[in-house]
mmCIF file of C-alpha atoms in Angstrom:
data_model
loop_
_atom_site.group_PDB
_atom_site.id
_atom_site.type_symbol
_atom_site.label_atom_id
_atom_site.label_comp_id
_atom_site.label_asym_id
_atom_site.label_seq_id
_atom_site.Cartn_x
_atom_site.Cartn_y
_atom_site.Cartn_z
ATOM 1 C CA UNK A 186 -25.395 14.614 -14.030
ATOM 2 C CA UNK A 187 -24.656 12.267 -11.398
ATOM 3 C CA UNK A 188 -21.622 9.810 -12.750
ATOM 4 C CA UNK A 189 -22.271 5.924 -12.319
ATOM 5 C CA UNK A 190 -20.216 3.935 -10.295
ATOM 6 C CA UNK A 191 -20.338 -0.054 -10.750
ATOM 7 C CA UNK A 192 -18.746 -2.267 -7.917
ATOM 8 C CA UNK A 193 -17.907 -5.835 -9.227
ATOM 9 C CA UNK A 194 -18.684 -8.179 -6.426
ATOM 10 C CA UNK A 195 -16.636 -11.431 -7.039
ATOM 11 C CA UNK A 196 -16.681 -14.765 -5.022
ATOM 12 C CA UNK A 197 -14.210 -14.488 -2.286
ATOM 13 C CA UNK A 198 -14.999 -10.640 -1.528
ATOM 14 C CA UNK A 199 -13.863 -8.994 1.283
ATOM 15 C CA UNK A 200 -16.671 -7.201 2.693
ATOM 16 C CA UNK A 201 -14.664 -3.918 3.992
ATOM 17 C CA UNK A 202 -13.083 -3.564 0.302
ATOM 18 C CA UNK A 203 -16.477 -3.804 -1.148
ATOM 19 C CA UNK A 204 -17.738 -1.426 1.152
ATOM 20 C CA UNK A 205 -15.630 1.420 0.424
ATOM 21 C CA UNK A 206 -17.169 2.461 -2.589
ATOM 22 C CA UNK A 207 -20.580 2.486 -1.567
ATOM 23 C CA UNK A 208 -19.336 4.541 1.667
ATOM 24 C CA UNK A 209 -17.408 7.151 0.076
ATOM 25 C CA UNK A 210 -18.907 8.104 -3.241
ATOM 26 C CA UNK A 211 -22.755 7.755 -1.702
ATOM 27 C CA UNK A 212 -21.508 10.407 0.701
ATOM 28 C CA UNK A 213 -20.217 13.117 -1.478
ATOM 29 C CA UNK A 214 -22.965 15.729 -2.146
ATOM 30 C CA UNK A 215 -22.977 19.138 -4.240
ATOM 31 C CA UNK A 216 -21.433 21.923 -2.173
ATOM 32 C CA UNK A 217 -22.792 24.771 -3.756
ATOM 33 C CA UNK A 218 -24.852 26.730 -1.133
ATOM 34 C CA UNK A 219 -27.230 27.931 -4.191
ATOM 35 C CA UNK A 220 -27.680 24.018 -4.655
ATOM 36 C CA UNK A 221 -29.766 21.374 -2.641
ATOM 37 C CA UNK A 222 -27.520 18.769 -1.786
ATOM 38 C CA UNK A 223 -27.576 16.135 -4.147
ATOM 39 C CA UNK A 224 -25.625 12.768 -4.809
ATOM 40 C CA UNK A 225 -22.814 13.555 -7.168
ATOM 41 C CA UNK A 226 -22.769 9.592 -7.764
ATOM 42 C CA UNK A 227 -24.802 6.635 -8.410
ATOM 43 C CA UNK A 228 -23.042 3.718 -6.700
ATOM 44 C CA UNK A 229 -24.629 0.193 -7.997
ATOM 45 C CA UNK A 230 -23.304 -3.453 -7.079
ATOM 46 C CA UNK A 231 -22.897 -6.121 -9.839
ATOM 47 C CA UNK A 232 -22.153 -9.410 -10.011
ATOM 48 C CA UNK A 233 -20.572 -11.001 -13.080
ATOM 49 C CA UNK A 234 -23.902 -13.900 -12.871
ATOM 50 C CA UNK A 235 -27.480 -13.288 -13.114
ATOM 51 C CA UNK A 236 -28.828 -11.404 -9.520
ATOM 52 C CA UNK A 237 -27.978 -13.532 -6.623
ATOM 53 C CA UNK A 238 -25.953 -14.686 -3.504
ATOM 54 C CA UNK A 239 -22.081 -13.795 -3.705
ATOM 55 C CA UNK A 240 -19.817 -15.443 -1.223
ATOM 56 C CA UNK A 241 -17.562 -12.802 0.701
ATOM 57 C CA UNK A 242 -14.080 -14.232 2.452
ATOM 58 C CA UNK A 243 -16.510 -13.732 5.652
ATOM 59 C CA UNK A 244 -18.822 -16.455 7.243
ATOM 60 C CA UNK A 245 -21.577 -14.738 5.397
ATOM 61 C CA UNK A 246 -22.683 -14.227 1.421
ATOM 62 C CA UNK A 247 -24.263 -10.609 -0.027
ATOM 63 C CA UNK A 248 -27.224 -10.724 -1.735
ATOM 64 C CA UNK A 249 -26.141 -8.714 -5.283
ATOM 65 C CA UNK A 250 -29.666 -7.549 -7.596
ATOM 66 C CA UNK A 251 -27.631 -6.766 -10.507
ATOM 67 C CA UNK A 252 -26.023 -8.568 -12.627
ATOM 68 C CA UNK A 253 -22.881 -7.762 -15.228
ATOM 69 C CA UNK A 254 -25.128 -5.970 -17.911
ATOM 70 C CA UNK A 255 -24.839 -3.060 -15.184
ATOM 71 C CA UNK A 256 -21.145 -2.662 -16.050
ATOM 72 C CA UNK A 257 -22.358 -1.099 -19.389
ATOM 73 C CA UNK A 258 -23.908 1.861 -17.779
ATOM 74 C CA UNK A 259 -21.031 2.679 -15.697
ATOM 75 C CA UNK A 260 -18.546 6.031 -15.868
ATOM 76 C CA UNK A 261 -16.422 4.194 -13.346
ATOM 77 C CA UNK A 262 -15.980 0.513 -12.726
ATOM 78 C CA UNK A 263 -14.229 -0.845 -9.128
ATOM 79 C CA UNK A 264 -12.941 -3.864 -8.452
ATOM 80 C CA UNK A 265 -12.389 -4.979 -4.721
ATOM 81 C CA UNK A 266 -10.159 -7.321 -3.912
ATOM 82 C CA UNK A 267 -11.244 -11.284 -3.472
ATOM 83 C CA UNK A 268 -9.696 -14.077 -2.325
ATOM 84 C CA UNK A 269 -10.877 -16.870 -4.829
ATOM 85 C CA UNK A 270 -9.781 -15.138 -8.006
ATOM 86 C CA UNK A 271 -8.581 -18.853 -9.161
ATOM 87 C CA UNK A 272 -6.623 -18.421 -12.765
ATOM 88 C CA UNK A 273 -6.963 -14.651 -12.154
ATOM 89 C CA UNK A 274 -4.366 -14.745 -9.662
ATOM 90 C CA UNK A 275 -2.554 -18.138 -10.466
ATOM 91 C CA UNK A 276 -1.882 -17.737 -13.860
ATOM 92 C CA UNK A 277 -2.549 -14.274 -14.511
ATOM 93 C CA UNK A 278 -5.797 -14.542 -17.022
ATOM 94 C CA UNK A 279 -9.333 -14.019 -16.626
ATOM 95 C CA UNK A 280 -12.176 -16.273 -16.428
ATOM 96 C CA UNK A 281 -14.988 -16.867 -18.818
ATOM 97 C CA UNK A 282 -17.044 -14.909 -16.898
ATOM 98 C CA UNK A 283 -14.794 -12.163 -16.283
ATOM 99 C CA UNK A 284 -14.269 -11.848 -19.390
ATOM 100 C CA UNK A 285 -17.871 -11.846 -20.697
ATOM 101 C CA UNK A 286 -18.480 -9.283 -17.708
ATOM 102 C CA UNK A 287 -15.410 -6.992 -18.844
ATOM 103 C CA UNK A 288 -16.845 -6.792 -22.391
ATOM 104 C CA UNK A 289 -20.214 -5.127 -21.150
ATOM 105 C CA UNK A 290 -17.611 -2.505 -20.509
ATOM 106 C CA UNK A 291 -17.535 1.147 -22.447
ATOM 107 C CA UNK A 292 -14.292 2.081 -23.783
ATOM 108 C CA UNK A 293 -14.432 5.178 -22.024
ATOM 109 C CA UNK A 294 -15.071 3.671 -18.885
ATOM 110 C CA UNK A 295 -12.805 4.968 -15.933
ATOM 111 C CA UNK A 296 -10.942 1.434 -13.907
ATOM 112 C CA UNK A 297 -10.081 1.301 -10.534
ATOM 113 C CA UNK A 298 -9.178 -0.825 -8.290
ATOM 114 C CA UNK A 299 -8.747 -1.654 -4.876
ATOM 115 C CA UNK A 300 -5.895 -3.750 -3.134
ATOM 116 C CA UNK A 301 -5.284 -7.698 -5.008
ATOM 117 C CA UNK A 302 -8.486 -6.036 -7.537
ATOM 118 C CA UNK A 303 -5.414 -4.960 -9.345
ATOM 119 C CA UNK A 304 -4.845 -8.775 -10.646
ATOM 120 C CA UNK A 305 -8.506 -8.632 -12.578
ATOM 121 C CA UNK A 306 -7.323 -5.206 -14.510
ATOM 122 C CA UNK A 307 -4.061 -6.392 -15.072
ATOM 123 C CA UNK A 308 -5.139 -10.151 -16.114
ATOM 124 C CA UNK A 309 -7.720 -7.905 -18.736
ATOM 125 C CA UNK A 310 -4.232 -6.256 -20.393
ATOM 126 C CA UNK A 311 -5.519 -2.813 -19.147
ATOM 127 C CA UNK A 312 -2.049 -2.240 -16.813
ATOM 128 C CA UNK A 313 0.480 -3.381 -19.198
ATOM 129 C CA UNK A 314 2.885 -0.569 -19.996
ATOM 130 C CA UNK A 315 1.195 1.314 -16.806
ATOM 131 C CA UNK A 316 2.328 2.051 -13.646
ATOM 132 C CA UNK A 317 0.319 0.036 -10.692
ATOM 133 C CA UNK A 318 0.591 -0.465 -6.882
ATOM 134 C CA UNK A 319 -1.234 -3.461 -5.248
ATOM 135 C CA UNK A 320 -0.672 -4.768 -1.277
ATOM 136 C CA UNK A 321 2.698 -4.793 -0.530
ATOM 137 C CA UNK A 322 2.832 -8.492 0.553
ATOM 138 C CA UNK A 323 1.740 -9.241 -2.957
ATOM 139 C CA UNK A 324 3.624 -6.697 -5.015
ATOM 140 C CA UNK A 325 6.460 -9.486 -5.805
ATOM 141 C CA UNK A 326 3.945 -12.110 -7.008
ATOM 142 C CA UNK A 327 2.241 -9.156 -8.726
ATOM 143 C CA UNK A 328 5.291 -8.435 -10.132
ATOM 144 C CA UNK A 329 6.129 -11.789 -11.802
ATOM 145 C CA UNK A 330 2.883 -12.875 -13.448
ATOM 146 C CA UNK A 331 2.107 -9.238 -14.543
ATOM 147 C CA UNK A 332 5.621 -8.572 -15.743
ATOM 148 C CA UNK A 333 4.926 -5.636 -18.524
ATOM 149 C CA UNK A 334 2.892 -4.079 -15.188
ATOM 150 C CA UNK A 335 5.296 -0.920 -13.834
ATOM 151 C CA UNK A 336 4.447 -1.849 -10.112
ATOM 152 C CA UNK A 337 5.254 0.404 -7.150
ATOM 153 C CA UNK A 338 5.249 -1.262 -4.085
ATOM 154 C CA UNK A 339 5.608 1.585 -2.060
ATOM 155 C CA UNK A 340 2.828 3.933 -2.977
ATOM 156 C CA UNK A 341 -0.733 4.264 -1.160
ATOM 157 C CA UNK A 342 -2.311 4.591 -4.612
ATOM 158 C CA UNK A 343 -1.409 5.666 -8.498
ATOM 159 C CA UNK A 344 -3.654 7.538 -10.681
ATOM 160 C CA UNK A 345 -2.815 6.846 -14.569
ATOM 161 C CA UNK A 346 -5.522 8.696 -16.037
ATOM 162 C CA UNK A 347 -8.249 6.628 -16.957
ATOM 163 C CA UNK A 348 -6.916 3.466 -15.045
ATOM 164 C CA UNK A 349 -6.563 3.712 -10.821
ATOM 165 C CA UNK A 350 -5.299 1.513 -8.528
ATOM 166 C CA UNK A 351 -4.701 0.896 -4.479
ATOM 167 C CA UNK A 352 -2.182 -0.473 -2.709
ATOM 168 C CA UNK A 353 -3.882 -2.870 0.414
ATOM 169 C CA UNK A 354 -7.544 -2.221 2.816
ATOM 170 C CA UNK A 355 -7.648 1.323 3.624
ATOM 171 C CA UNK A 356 -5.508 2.045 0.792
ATOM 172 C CA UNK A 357 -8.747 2.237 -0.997
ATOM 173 C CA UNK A 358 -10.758 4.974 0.630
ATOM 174 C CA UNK A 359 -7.133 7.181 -0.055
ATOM 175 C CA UNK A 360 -7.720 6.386 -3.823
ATOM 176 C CA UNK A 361 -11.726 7.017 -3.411
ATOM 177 C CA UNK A 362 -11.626 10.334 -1.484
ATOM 178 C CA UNK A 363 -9.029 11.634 -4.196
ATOM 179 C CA UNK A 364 -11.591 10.164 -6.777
ATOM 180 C CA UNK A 365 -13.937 12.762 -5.570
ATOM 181 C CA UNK A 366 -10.980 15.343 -5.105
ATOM 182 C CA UNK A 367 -10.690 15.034 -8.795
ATOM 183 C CA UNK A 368 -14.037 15.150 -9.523
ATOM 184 C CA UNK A 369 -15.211 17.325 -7.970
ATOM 185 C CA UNK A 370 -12.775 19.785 -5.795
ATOM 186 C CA UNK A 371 -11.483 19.527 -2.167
ATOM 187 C CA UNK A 372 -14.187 20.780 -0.638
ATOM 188 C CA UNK A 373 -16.351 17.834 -1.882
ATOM 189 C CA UNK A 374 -13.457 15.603 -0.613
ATOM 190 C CA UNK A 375 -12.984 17.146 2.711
ATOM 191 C CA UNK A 376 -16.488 16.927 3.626
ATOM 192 C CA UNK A 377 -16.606 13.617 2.748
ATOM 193 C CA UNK A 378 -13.333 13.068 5.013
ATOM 194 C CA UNK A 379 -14.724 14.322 7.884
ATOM 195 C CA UNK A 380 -18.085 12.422 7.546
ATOM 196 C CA UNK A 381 -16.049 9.367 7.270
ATOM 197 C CA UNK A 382 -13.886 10.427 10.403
ATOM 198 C CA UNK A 383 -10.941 9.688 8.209
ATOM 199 C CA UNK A 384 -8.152 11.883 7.291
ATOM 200 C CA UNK A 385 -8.601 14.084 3.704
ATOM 201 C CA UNK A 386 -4.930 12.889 3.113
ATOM 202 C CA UNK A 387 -2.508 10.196 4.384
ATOM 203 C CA UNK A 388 0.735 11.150 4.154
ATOM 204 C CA UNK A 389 3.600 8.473 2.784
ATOM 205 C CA UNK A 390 3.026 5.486 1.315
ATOM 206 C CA UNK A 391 3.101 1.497 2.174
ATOM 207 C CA UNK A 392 7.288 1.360 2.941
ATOM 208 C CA UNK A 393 5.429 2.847 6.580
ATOM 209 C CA UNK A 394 4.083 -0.119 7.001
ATOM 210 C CA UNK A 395 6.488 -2.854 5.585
ATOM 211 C CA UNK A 396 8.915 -4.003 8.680
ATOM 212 C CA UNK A 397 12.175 -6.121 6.802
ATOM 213 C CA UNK A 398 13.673 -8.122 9.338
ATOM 214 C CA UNK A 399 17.019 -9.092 8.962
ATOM 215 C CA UNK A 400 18.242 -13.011 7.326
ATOM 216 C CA UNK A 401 17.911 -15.404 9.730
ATOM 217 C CA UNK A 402 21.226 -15.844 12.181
ATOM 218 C CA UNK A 403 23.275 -18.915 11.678
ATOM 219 C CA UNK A 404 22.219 -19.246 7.836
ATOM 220 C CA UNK A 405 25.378 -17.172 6.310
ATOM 221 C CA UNK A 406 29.228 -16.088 6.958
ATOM 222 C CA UNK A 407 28.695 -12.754 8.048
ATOM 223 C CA UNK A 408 26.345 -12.934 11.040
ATOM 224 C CA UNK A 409 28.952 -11.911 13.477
ATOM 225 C CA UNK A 410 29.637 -8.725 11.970
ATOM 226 C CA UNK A 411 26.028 -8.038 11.709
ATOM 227 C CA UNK A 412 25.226 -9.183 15.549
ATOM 228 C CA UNK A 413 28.068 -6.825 16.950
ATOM 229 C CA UNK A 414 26.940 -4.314 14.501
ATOM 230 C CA UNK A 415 23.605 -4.422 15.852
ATOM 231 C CA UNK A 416 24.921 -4.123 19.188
ATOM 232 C CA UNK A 417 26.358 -0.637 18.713
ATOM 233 C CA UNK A 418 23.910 1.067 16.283
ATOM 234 C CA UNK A 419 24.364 4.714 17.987
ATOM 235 C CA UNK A 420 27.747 4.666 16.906
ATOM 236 C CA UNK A 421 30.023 5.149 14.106
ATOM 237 C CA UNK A 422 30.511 1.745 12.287
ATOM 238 C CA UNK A 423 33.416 1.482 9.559
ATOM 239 C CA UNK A 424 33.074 -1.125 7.321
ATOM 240 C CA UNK A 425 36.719 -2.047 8.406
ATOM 241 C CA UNK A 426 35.609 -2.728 11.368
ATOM 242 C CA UNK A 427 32.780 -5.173 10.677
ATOM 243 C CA UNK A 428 35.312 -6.466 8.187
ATOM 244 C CA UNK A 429 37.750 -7.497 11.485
ATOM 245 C CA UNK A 430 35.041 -9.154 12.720
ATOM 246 C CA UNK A 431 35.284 -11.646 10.168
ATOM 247 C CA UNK A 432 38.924 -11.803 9.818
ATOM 248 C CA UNK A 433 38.533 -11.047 6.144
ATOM 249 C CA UNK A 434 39.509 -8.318 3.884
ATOM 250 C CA UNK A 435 37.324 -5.175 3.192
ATOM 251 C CA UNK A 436 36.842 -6.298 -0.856
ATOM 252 C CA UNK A 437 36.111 -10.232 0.349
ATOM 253 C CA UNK A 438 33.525 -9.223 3.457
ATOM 254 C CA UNK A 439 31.825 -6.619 1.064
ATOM 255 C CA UNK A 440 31.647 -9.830 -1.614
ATOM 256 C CA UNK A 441 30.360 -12.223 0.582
ATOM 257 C CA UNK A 442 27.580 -9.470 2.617
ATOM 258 C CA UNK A 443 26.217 -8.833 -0.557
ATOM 259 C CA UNK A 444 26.001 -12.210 -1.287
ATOM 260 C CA UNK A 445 24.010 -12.809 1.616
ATOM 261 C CA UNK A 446 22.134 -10.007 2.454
ATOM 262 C CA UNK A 447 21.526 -8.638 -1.043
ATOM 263 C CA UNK A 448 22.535 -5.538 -0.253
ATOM 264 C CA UNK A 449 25.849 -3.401 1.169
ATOM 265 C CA UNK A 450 26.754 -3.043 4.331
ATOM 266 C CA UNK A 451 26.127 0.613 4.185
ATOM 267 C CA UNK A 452 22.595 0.053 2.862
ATOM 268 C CA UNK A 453 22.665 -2.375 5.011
ATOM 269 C CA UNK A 454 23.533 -0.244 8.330
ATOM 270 C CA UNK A 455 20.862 2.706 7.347
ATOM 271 C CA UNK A 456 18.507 0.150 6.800
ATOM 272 C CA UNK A 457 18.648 -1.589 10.731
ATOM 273 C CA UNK A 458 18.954 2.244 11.878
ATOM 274 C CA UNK A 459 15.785 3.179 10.435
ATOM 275 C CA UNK A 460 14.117 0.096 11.782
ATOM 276 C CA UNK A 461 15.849 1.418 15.664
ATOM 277 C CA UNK A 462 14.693 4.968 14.945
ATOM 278 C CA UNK A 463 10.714 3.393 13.983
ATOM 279 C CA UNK A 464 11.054 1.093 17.660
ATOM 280 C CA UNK A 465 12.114 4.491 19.611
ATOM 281 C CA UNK A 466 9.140 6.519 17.965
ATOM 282 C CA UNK A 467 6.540 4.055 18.467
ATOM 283 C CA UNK A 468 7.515 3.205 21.798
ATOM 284 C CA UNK A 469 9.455 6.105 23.730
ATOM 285 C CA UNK A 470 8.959 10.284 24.366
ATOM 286 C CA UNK A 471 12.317 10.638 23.317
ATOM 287 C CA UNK A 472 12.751 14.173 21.279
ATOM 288 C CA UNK A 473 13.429 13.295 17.445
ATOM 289 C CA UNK A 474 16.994 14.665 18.419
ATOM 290 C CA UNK A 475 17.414 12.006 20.797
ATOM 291 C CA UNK A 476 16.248 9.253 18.338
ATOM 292 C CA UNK A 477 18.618 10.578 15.685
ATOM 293 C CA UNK A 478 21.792 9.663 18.521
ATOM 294 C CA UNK A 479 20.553 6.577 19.527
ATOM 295 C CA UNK A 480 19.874 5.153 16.155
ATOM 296 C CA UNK A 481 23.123 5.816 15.037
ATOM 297 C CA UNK A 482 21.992 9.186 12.582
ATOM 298 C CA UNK A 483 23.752 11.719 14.678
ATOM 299 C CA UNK A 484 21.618 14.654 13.939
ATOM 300 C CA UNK A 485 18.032 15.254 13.656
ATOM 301 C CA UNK A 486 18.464 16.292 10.310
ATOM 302 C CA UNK A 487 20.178 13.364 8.981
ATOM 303 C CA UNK A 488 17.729 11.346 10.642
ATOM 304 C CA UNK A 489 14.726 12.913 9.150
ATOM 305 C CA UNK A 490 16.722 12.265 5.569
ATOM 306 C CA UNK A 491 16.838 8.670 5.919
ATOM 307 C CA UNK A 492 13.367 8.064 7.694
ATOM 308 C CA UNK A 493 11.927 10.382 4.117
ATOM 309 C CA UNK A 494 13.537 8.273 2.161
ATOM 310 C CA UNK A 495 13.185 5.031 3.765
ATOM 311 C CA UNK A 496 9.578 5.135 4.274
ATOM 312 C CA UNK A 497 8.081 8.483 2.780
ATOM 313 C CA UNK A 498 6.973 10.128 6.208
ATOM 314 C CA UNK A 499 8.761 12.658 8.647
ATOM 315 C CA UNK A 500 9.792 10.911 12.006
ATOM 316 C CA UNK A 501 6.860 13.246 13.509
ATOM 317 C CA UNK A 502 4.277 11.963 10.712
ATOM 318 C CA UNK A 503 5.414 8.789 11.762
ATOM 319 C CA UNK A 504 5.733 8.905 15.250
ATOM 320 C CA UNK A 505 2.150 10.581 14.893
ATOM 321 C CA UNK A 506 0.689 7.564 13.303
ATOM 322 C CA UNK A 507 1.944 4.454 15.107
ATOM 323 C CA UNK A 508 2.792 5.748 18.623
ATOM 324 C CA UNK A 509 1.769 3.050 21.172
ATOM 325 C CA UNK A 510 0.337 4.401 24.227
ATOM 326 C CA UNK A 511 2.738 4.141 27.049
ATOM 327 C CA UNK A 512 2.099 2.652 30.365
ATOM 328 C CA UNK A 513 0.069 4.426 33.227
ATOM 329 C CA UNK A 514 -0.894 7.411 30.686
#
């Protein structure tokens, strides 16, 4: 039997969220080469009103022929991310509608959603005590309204079972194609993939993506240390040393960085070295041994330890996915 999947359309849409769905489950067909090919899903659009216009976050509105009494048919409900979710969003609850559309619902109904979609299932109580991921620019906010929500600001997407959600955009087809994977096997998937031109997999998570630029200069006591430290990244940097560049002791500049970074210098000095080793591989040829001297990492292998950590990729995985192309090539 083919499993239903509903797509709640809500003012504010973004069409390329809303399209995901549609795209990747209306794709995925039964392998079996005794079979003929058929649609392993049903993929409907819903509003929560009567049939009608729905107004996307574009300079156009989507004409939606069901309304929210299709949400009680569904194996699978989705919920793309909008930007007019109103009290959704501000103060973390749904609205009457919402909530009349979420009780159309089964029980056994299987939740996902994709990017800020998160706030609807988490404003409906179904994240609380769960583990979630939403866009990393609004993982914070997330964080505070929805504060019995686990959230993982790093991750591409978490699966908790019955409940499913996706970190920001693209995030989503990762979740969908590993929808299907579960589903229905990695051959299913793969096809899919490659019919979408998209990879089967992304390796990492969002920390990729997420550049942390230092505190502003000029706005705390230890700037100078951090300037000359930034000066001489590729080499070794004692925290006795940035402490001289203060005049202060080693206990009273350790006090004050945290104070005003938030962090230790050490953190603090793996963290900037990183961010030199991501510059180098997006914009050089230089060999990943290379990178690892000039960012300060002295070996390839310590470098690779730090960028894994840091931001869940291999400097080649990363280098891989955000090289620029260089001039004249």
């Amino acid at each position: 039997m083919r499993r239903r999947v509903v797509v709640l359309a809500l003012d504010g849409v973004i069409p390329f969220e809303l399209g995901i769905p549609q795209r990747i489950f209306g794709l995925a067909r039964d392998m079996d080469p005794a079979g003929d090919g058929t649609r392993l899903y049903e993929v409907v659009t819903c509003s929560v009103r009567p049939p009608g216009p729905v107004r996307t976050d574009a300079d156009y509105s989507i004409m939606v022929e069901h309304g929210p009494e299709a949400l009680a048919a569904a194996d699978t409900v989705v919920v793309p991310a909008s930007y007019e979710l109103g009290p959704v969003h501000q103060e973390g609850r749904l609205t009457g509608e919402l909530a009349a559309a979420f009780a159309y619902i089964r029980p056994e109904a299987r939740m996902v959603s994709i990017c800020t979609g998160g706030y609807v299932l988490a404003a409906a109580g179904l994240l609380d005590g769960r583990p979630a991921t939403t866009h990393w620019s609004s993982a914070e906010h997330f964080q505070q309204l929805f504060p019995e929500v686990r959230v993982d600001p790093d991750v591409l997407f978490i699966d908790d079972g019955d409940v499913l959600t996706s970190a920001g955009v693209a995030a989503g087809i990762d979740l969908c194609l590993h929808i299907v994977r579960r589903d229905h096997g990695t051959a299913v998937a793969n096809d899919v993939a490659r019919r979408t031109v998209v990879p089967p997999h992304r390796d990492g998570g969002q920390a990729q993506f997420i550049r942390r630029p230092m505190p502003e200069a000029g706005l705390a006591t230890t700037t100078a240390a951090r300037t000359w430290a930034l000066g001489r990244l590729e080499q070794p940097i004692l925290l006795r040393d940035m402490a001289r560049q203060e005049s202060m002791s080693v206990r009273t500049f350790t006090r004050r960085f945290r104070e005003e970074v938030g962090i230790s210098p050490g953190q603090w000095l793996a963290q900037q070295r990183v961010e030199r080793a991501r510059q180098l591989l997006e914009s050089t040829d230089l060999s990943v041994d290379q990178v690892a001297r000039d960012a300060g990492f002295g070996t390839a292998t310590s470098l690779r330890q730090h960028v894994q950590a840091a931001l869940g990729v291999s400097p080649t995985v990363y280098r891989r996915t955000f090289r620029s192309t260089v001039a004249g090539r």
